[in-house]
Short mmCIF file of C-alpha atoms in Angstrom, two decimals:
data_model
loop_
_atom_site.label_atom_id
_atom_site.label_comp_id
_atom_site.label_asym_id
_atom_site.label_seq_id
_atom_site.Cartn_x
_atom_site.Cartn_y
_atom_site.Cartn_z
CA MET A 1 35.30 -14.45 -6.81
CA GLN A 2 32.69 -11.68 -6.77
CA SER A 3 29.67 -11.88 -4.49
CA TYR A 4 27.34 -9.71 -2.48
CA SER A 5 25.03 -10.17 0.46
CA ASP A 6 22.20 -8.33 2.15
CA SER A 7 21.87 -7.98 5.88
CA LYS A 8 18.85 -5.65 5.90
CA PRO A 9 16.01 -4.88 3.46
CA GLY A 10 16.42 -1.93 1.11
CA GLY A 11 20.16 -2.03 0.32
CA ALA A 12 23.16 -4.15 -0.58
CA THR A 13 26.67 -4.75 0.74
CA PHE A 14 29.77 -5.71 -1.26
CA ALA A 15 32.37 -8.42 -0.82
CA LEU A 16 35.84 -7.20 0.17
CA PHE A 17 37.24 -7.60 -3.35
CA GLU A 18 34.34 -5.68 -4.88
CA THR A 19 34.70 -2.88 -2.31
CA GLU A 20 38.36 -2.31 -3.15
CA HIS A 21 37.66 -2.59 -6.86
CA LEU A 22 34.86 -0.02 -6.65
CA LYS A 23 36.94 2.37 -4.52
CA ALA A 24 39.77 2.25 -7.07
CA ASN A 25 37.42 2.95 -9.97
CA ILE A 26 35.77 5.85 -8.15
CA ARG A 27 39.20 7.39 -7.43
CA ARG A 28 40.15 7.00 -11.09
CA ALA A 29 36.89 8.61 -12.20
CA LEU A 30 37.43 11.57 -9.85
CA VAL A 31 40.88 12.13 -11.40
CA GLU A 32 40.33 11.26 -15.07
CA ALA A 33 36.64 11.63 -15.89
CA VAL A 34 34.80 14.76 -16.98
CA LEU A 35 32.18 15.01 -14.24
CA SER A 36 29.49 17.48 -13.33
CA PRO A 37 29.71 19.06 -9.86
CA TRP A 38 26.80 16.86 -8.72
CA GLN A 39 28.46 13.67 -10.02
CA ARG A 40 31.77 14.58 -8.37
CA THR A 41 30.04 15.24 -5.03
CA PHE A 42 28.06 11.98 -5.31
CA LEU A 43 31.16 9.87 -6.06
CA SER A 44 33.07 11.56 -3.21
CA ASP A 45 30.26 10.75 -0.77
CA VAL A 46 30.12 7.10 -1.87
CA LEU A 47 33.91 6.82 -1.64
CA SER A 48 33.86 8.25 1.90
CA LYS A 49 31.23 5.69 2.92
CA LEU A 50 33.24 2.82 1.41
CA GLU A 51 36.45 3.97 3.09
CA ARG A 52 34.71 4.35 6.45
CA TYR A 53 32.68 1.15 6.51
CA GLY A 54 34.55 -1.09 4.04
CA ASN A 55 32.56 -4.10 2.87
CA ARG A 56 29.93 -3.31 5.53
CA ALA A 57 28.88 -0.18 3.64
CA ARG A 58 25.33 -0.30 2.31
CA LEU A 59 24.26 1.27 -0.98
CA SER A 60 20.63 1.77 -1.90
CA HIS A 61 19.05 0.76 -5.20
CA LYS A 62 19.05 4.40 -6.32
CA GLN A 63 22.73 4.81 -5.45
CA LEU A 64 23.60 1.66 -7.42
CA LEU A 65 21.75 3.01 -10.46
CA LYS A 66 23.63 6.32 -10.24
CA LEU A 67 26.98 4.52 -9.92
CA ASN A 68 26.10 2.39 -12.93
CA GLU A 69 25.18 5.54 -14.86
CA ILE A 70 28.44 7.36 -14.01
CA LEU A 71 30.94 4.48 -13.96
CA GLY A 72 29.30 2.09 -16.41
CA GLY A 73 28.06 -1.47 -15.82
CA ASN A 74 31.53 -2.89 -15.10
CA GLY A 75 32.25 -0.41 -12.31
CA THR A 76 34.75 1.62 -14.36
CA PRO A 77 34.30 5.20 -15.61
CA ARG A 78 32.19 5.52 -18.77
CA GLN A 79 34.35 5.60 -21.88
CA ASP A 80 32.65 8.60 -23.45
CA ARG A 81 33.61 10.71 -20.41
CA VAL A 82 37.12 9.48 -19.51
CA THR A 83 40.45 10.76 -20.80
CA THR A 84 43.89 9.79 -19.58
CA SER A 85 46.13 12.31 -17.86
CA ARG A 86 48.96 11.71 -20.39
CA THR A 87 47.08 12.16 -23.68
CA THR A 88 43.93 13.83 -24.96
CA ARG A 89 43.02 10.76 -27.02
CA HIS A 90 39.99 8.80 -25.76
CA THR A 91 40.82 5.34 -24.54
CA ARG A 92 38.69 2.31 -25.19
CA ARG A 93 38.68 -0.45 -22.62
CA PRO A 94 37.82 -4.06 -23.50
CA ARG A 95 34.21 -5.10 -22.96
CA PHE A 96 33.52 -7.64 -20.21
CA ARG A 97 31.32 -10.52 -21.29
CA SER A 98 30.49 -11.64 -17.77
CA PRO A 99 28.00 -9.60 -15.72
CA SER A 100 29.64 -6.91 -13.58
CA PHE A 101 29.03 -6.64 -9.87
CA LEU A 102 27.25 -3.29 -10.25
CA SER A 103 24.86 -4.76 -12.81
CA ARG A 104 24.26 -7.77 -10.57
CA GLN A 105 23.64 -5.51 -7.58
CA ILE A 106 21.03 -3.54 -9.55
CA ARG A 107 19.32 -6.70 -10.80
CA TRP A 108 19.29 -8.10 -7.26
CA SER A 109 17.83 -4.87 -5.89
CA ARG A 110 15.09 -4.90 -8.52
CA ARG A 111 14.27 -8.54 -7.78
CA ARG A 112 13.99 -7.71 -4.09
CA LEU A 113 11.62 -4.82 -4.81
CA ALA A 114 9.49 -7.10 -6.99
CA ARG A 115 9.47 -9.77 -4.28
CA ASP A 116 8.41 -7.23 -1.65
CA ALA A 117 5.57 -6.08 -3.92
CA VAL A 118 4.37 -9.68 -4.28
CA VAL A 119 4.48 -10.16 -0.49
CA VAL A 120 2.42 -6.99 0.04
CA ALA A 121 -0.10 -8.13 -2.59
CA LEU A 122 -0.43 -11.53 -0.88
CA ILE A 123 -1.01 -9.85 2.50
CA VAL A 124 -3.74 -7.67 0.98
CA MET A 125 -5.39 -10.70 -0.64
CA VAL A 126 -5.33 -12.63 2.65
CA GLY A 127 -6.88 -9.62 4.41
CA LEU A 128 -9.65 -9.40 1.80
CA LEU A 129 -10.38 -13.12 2.03
CA TYR A 130 -10.50 -12.89 5.82
CA SER A 131 -12.94 -9.97 5.67
CA VAL A 132 -15.21 -11.91 3.29
CA PHE A 133 -15.28 -15.04 5.45
CA GLU A 134 -15.51 -12.99 8.65
CA THR A 135 -18.79 -11.46 7.48
CA GLY A 136 -20.42 -14.90 7.42
CA PRO A 137 -22.48 -16.57 4.70
CA VAL A 138 -23.85 -14.44 1.88
CA GLN A 139 -27.50 -13.54 2.37
CA SER A 140 -30.19 -12.77 -0.23
CA PHE A 141 -32.96 -10.19 0.05
CA LEU A 142 -36.25 -9.63 -1.74
CA GLY A 143 -37.15 -7.12 -4.43
CA THR A 144 -36.65 -6.26 -8.06
CA VAL A 145 -33.27 -6.77 -9.76
CA GLY A 146 -31.11 -3.66 -9.70
CA LYS A 147 -27.63 -3.94 -11.19
CA SER A 148 -26.41 -0.39 -10.52
CA SER A 149 -25.90 1.33 -7.19
CA HIS A 150 -27.35 4.48 -8.80
CA VAL A 151 -30.73 2.77 -9.35
CA MET A 152 -33.01 3.67 -6.48
CA GLY A 153 -35.52 1.11 -5.26
CA PRO A 154 -35.63 -2.52 -4.11
CA VAL A 155 -32.70 -4.75 -5.09
CA ASP A 156 -32.54 -8.54 -5.41
CA GLN A 157 -28.90 -9.50 -5.08
CA ALA A 158 -26.56 -11.22 -2.61
CA PHE A 159 -24.76 -9.17 0.03
CA THR A 160 -22.43 -9.50 3.01
CA VAL A 161 -22.50 -7.67 6.34
CA THR A 162 -19.53 -5.34 6.82
CA ASP A 163 -20.46 -3.89 10.20
CA GLY A 164 -23.56 -2.85 12.12
CA ASP A 165 -24.63 -0.16 9.62
CA THR A 166 -22.98 -1.20 6.33
CA VAL A 167 -23.56 -4.06 3.89
CA HIS A 168 -21.80 -4.88 0.62
CA VAL A 169 -23.87 -5.90 -2.38
CA ALA A 170 -22.18 -8.51 -4.57
CA GLY A 171 -20.66 -7.02 -7.71
CA GLU A 172 -20.55 -3.44 -6.44
CA ARG A 173 -17.28 -1.56 -5.93
CA ALA A 174 -18.22 -0.01 -2.60
CA GLY A 175 -20.58 -0.86 0.23
CA THR A 176 -24.06 0.40 1.02
CA ARG A 177 -24.45 2.59 4.11
CA LEU A 178 -27.73 1.95 5.89
CA VAL A 179 -29.32 5.29 6.71
CA GLY A 180 -31.14 6.63 9.77
CA PHE A 181 -28.79 5.25 12.42
CA ASN A 182 -25.13 4.88 13.40
CA THR A 183 -23.52 1.91 15.15
CA PRO A 184 -20.25 1.82 17.12
CA GLU A 185 -17.05 1.46 15.09
CA LYS A 186 -15.27 -1.88 15.33
CA PHE A 187 -12.53 -1.10 12.80
CA SER A 188 -11.52 2.38 14.06
CA PRO A 189 -12.97 2.69 17.58
CA GLN A 190 -12.18 5.54 19.93
CA CYS A 191 -12.07 3.20 22.91
CA GLU A 192 -12.26 -0.51 23.74
CA TYR A 193 -15.90 -0.28 24.81
CA GLU A 194 -16.88 1.11 21.39
CA ARG A 195 -15.03 -1.76 19.67
CA LYS A 196 -16.81 -4.40 21.74
CA LEU A 197 -20.19 -2.76 21.17
CA GLY A 198 -19.42 -2.51 17.44
CA GLU A 199 -18.73 -6.26 17.33
CA ARG A 200 -22.06 -6.91 19.06
CA ALA A 201 -23.91 -4.66 16.58
CA SER A 202 -22.31 -6.50 13.63
CA SER A 203 -23.19 -9.90 15.10
CA ARG A 204 -26.75 -8.78 15.75
CA LEU A 205 -27.18 -7.56 12.17
CA ARG A 206 -25.96 -10.95 10.89
CA GLU A 207 -28.60 -12.63 13.02
CA LEU A 208 -31.30 -10.34 11.65
CA VAL A 209 -30.45 -10.95 7.99
CA LYS A 210 -30.90 -14.70 8.44
CA SER A 211 -34.61 -14.01 8.15
CA PRO A 212 -36.09 -15.13 4.79
CA ASN A 213 -38.04 -11.88 4.57
CA LEU A 214 -35.45 -9.19 3.78
CA GLN A 215 -35.73 -6.08 1.67
CA LEU A 216 -32.97 -3.62 0.82
CA THR A 217 -34.09 -0.43 -0.86
CA LYS A 218 -31.54 1.94 -2.34
CA VAL A 219 -32.20 5.60 -1.47
CA PRO A 220 -30.42 8.85 -2.42
CA CYS A 221 -27.50 9.78 -0.18
CA ALA A 222 -27.44 13.18 1.53
CA CYS A 223 -24.75 14.53 -0.82
CA PRO A 224 -24.35 17.53 -3.14
CA ALA A 225 -26.08 17.12 -6.49
CA GLY A 226 -24.00 15.23 -9.04
CA SER A 227 -21.67 13.61 -6.52
CA GLU A 228 -23.74 10.45 -6.00
CA GLY A 229 -21.59 7.34 -6.56
CA THR A 230 -18.27 9.22 -6.29
CA ASP A 231 -15.73 9.29 -3.47
CA ALA A 232 -16.90 12.81 -2.64
CA CYS A 233 -20.26 11.35 -1.62
CA ASN A 234 -20.20 9.00 1.37
CA HIS A 235 -16.74 7.63 0.39
CA GLY A 236 -18.20 6.21 -2.82
CA ARG A 237 -20.81 4.13 -1.01
CA SER A 238 -24.47 4.02 -1.95
CA CYS A 239 -27.20 4.43 0.66
CA GLY A 240 -30.08 2.16 1.54
CA VAL A 241 -32.75 1.06 3.98
CA LEU A 242 -32.74 -2.58 5.10
CA LYS A 243 -35.91 -4.10 6.51
CA VAL A 244 -36.38 -7.45 8.22
CA ASP A 245 -39.98 -8.71 8.35
CA GLY A 246 -41.07 -5.18 7.50
CA ARG A 247 -39.05 -3.52 10.31
CA ASP A 248 -36.10 -1.19 9.73
CA VAL A 249 -32.97 -2.86 11.14
CA GLY A 250 -31.82 0.55 12.37
CA GLN A 251 -34.84 0.88 14.64
CA ILE A 252 -34.25 -2.64 15.94
CA LEU A 253 -30.60 -1.91 16.78
CA ILE A 254 -31.50 1.44 18.37
CA GLY A 255 -34.11 -0.27 20.52
CA GLU A 256 -31.52 -2.80 21.70
CA GLY A 257 -28.95 -0.13 22.60
CA LEU A 258 -26.60 -1.09 19.73
CA ALA A 259 -27.13 2.07 17.66
CA VAL A 260 -28.16 5.71 17.93
CA PRO A 261 -30.32 7.81 15.55
CA PHE A 262 -28.44 9.58 12.74
CA ILE A 263 -30.80 11.59 10.51
CA CYS A 264 -29.62 13.53 7.46
CA GLU A 265 -31.76 16.12 5.68
CA GLY A 266 -31.47 17.19 2.06
CA ASN A 267 -27.81 17.10 1.12
CA ARG A 268 -26.45 17.71 4.61
CA CYS A 269 -25.80 15.48 7.62
CA PRO A 270 -25.11 16.45 11.23
CA ARG A 271 -21.89 15.40 12.92
CA THR A 272 -21.76 11.61 13.19
CA PRO A 273 -22.85 10.67 16.73
CA ARG A 274 -20.39 8.49 18.65
CA PRO A 275 -21.35 8.68 22.33
CA TRP A 276 -20.11 5.27 23.43
CA CYS A 277 -16.72 6.14 24.87
CA GLY A 278 -18.41 8.33 27.47
CA GLN A 279 -20.41 5.34 28.73
CA GLN A 280 -19.43 2.54 31.07
CA SER A 281 -19.25 -1.01 29.77
#
């Protein structure tokens, strides 16, 4: 009975019968088959591993593919490369109708890779859903309809709060960086105090946008000409000014100690100010 098992991700082990069978076929290939220097070295390395570790030896997906390529799907040397030591005539071995253990190992390894990809995708989706719900209910703001992030001027569309100085307009690929100020980082802080202050700035901005009188105005980013809307300009984000009851939210957050001024001129910005880790909480 042929079987295999996996004890760790990223490889496969063989049952005792399969290990001995594979070792015998590798030895035969090293003696009978016409092999390139690389193939001979590869088979010798695999044979050494099998002899040292027995059925506890682990072979990667790439190694299984190479074995299948050299030996054939049934674990025996490929017929177009093998000659016997007694005659120069090519031998033809009977075809196996049942799946070989090498083929099953490769299929299993591919299924595991596909399963891992699905798990990663699910984790990413859960993270995205969490970030959407974590930003709170979607808010609306006043102004004229603007579908594109390249259109400068007032926009009437739903958005979510990402952090203290960034919002995300519904339907846009990237967020909108609010200009004129910088708030502490909560996602990549330099210290615990900055993270806590960044959480407070985000919470405060969510409170401010509950006002029925909101206006977000898209403005040009301080980037080189022609780079607006690309990753080379502000990480692909657009830029804007958000006002609550006619007041710039940046000035409100600065006045409450939750932000500092950050003024760009032309197509250049100074170094992003982050003074919070030098302060006491």
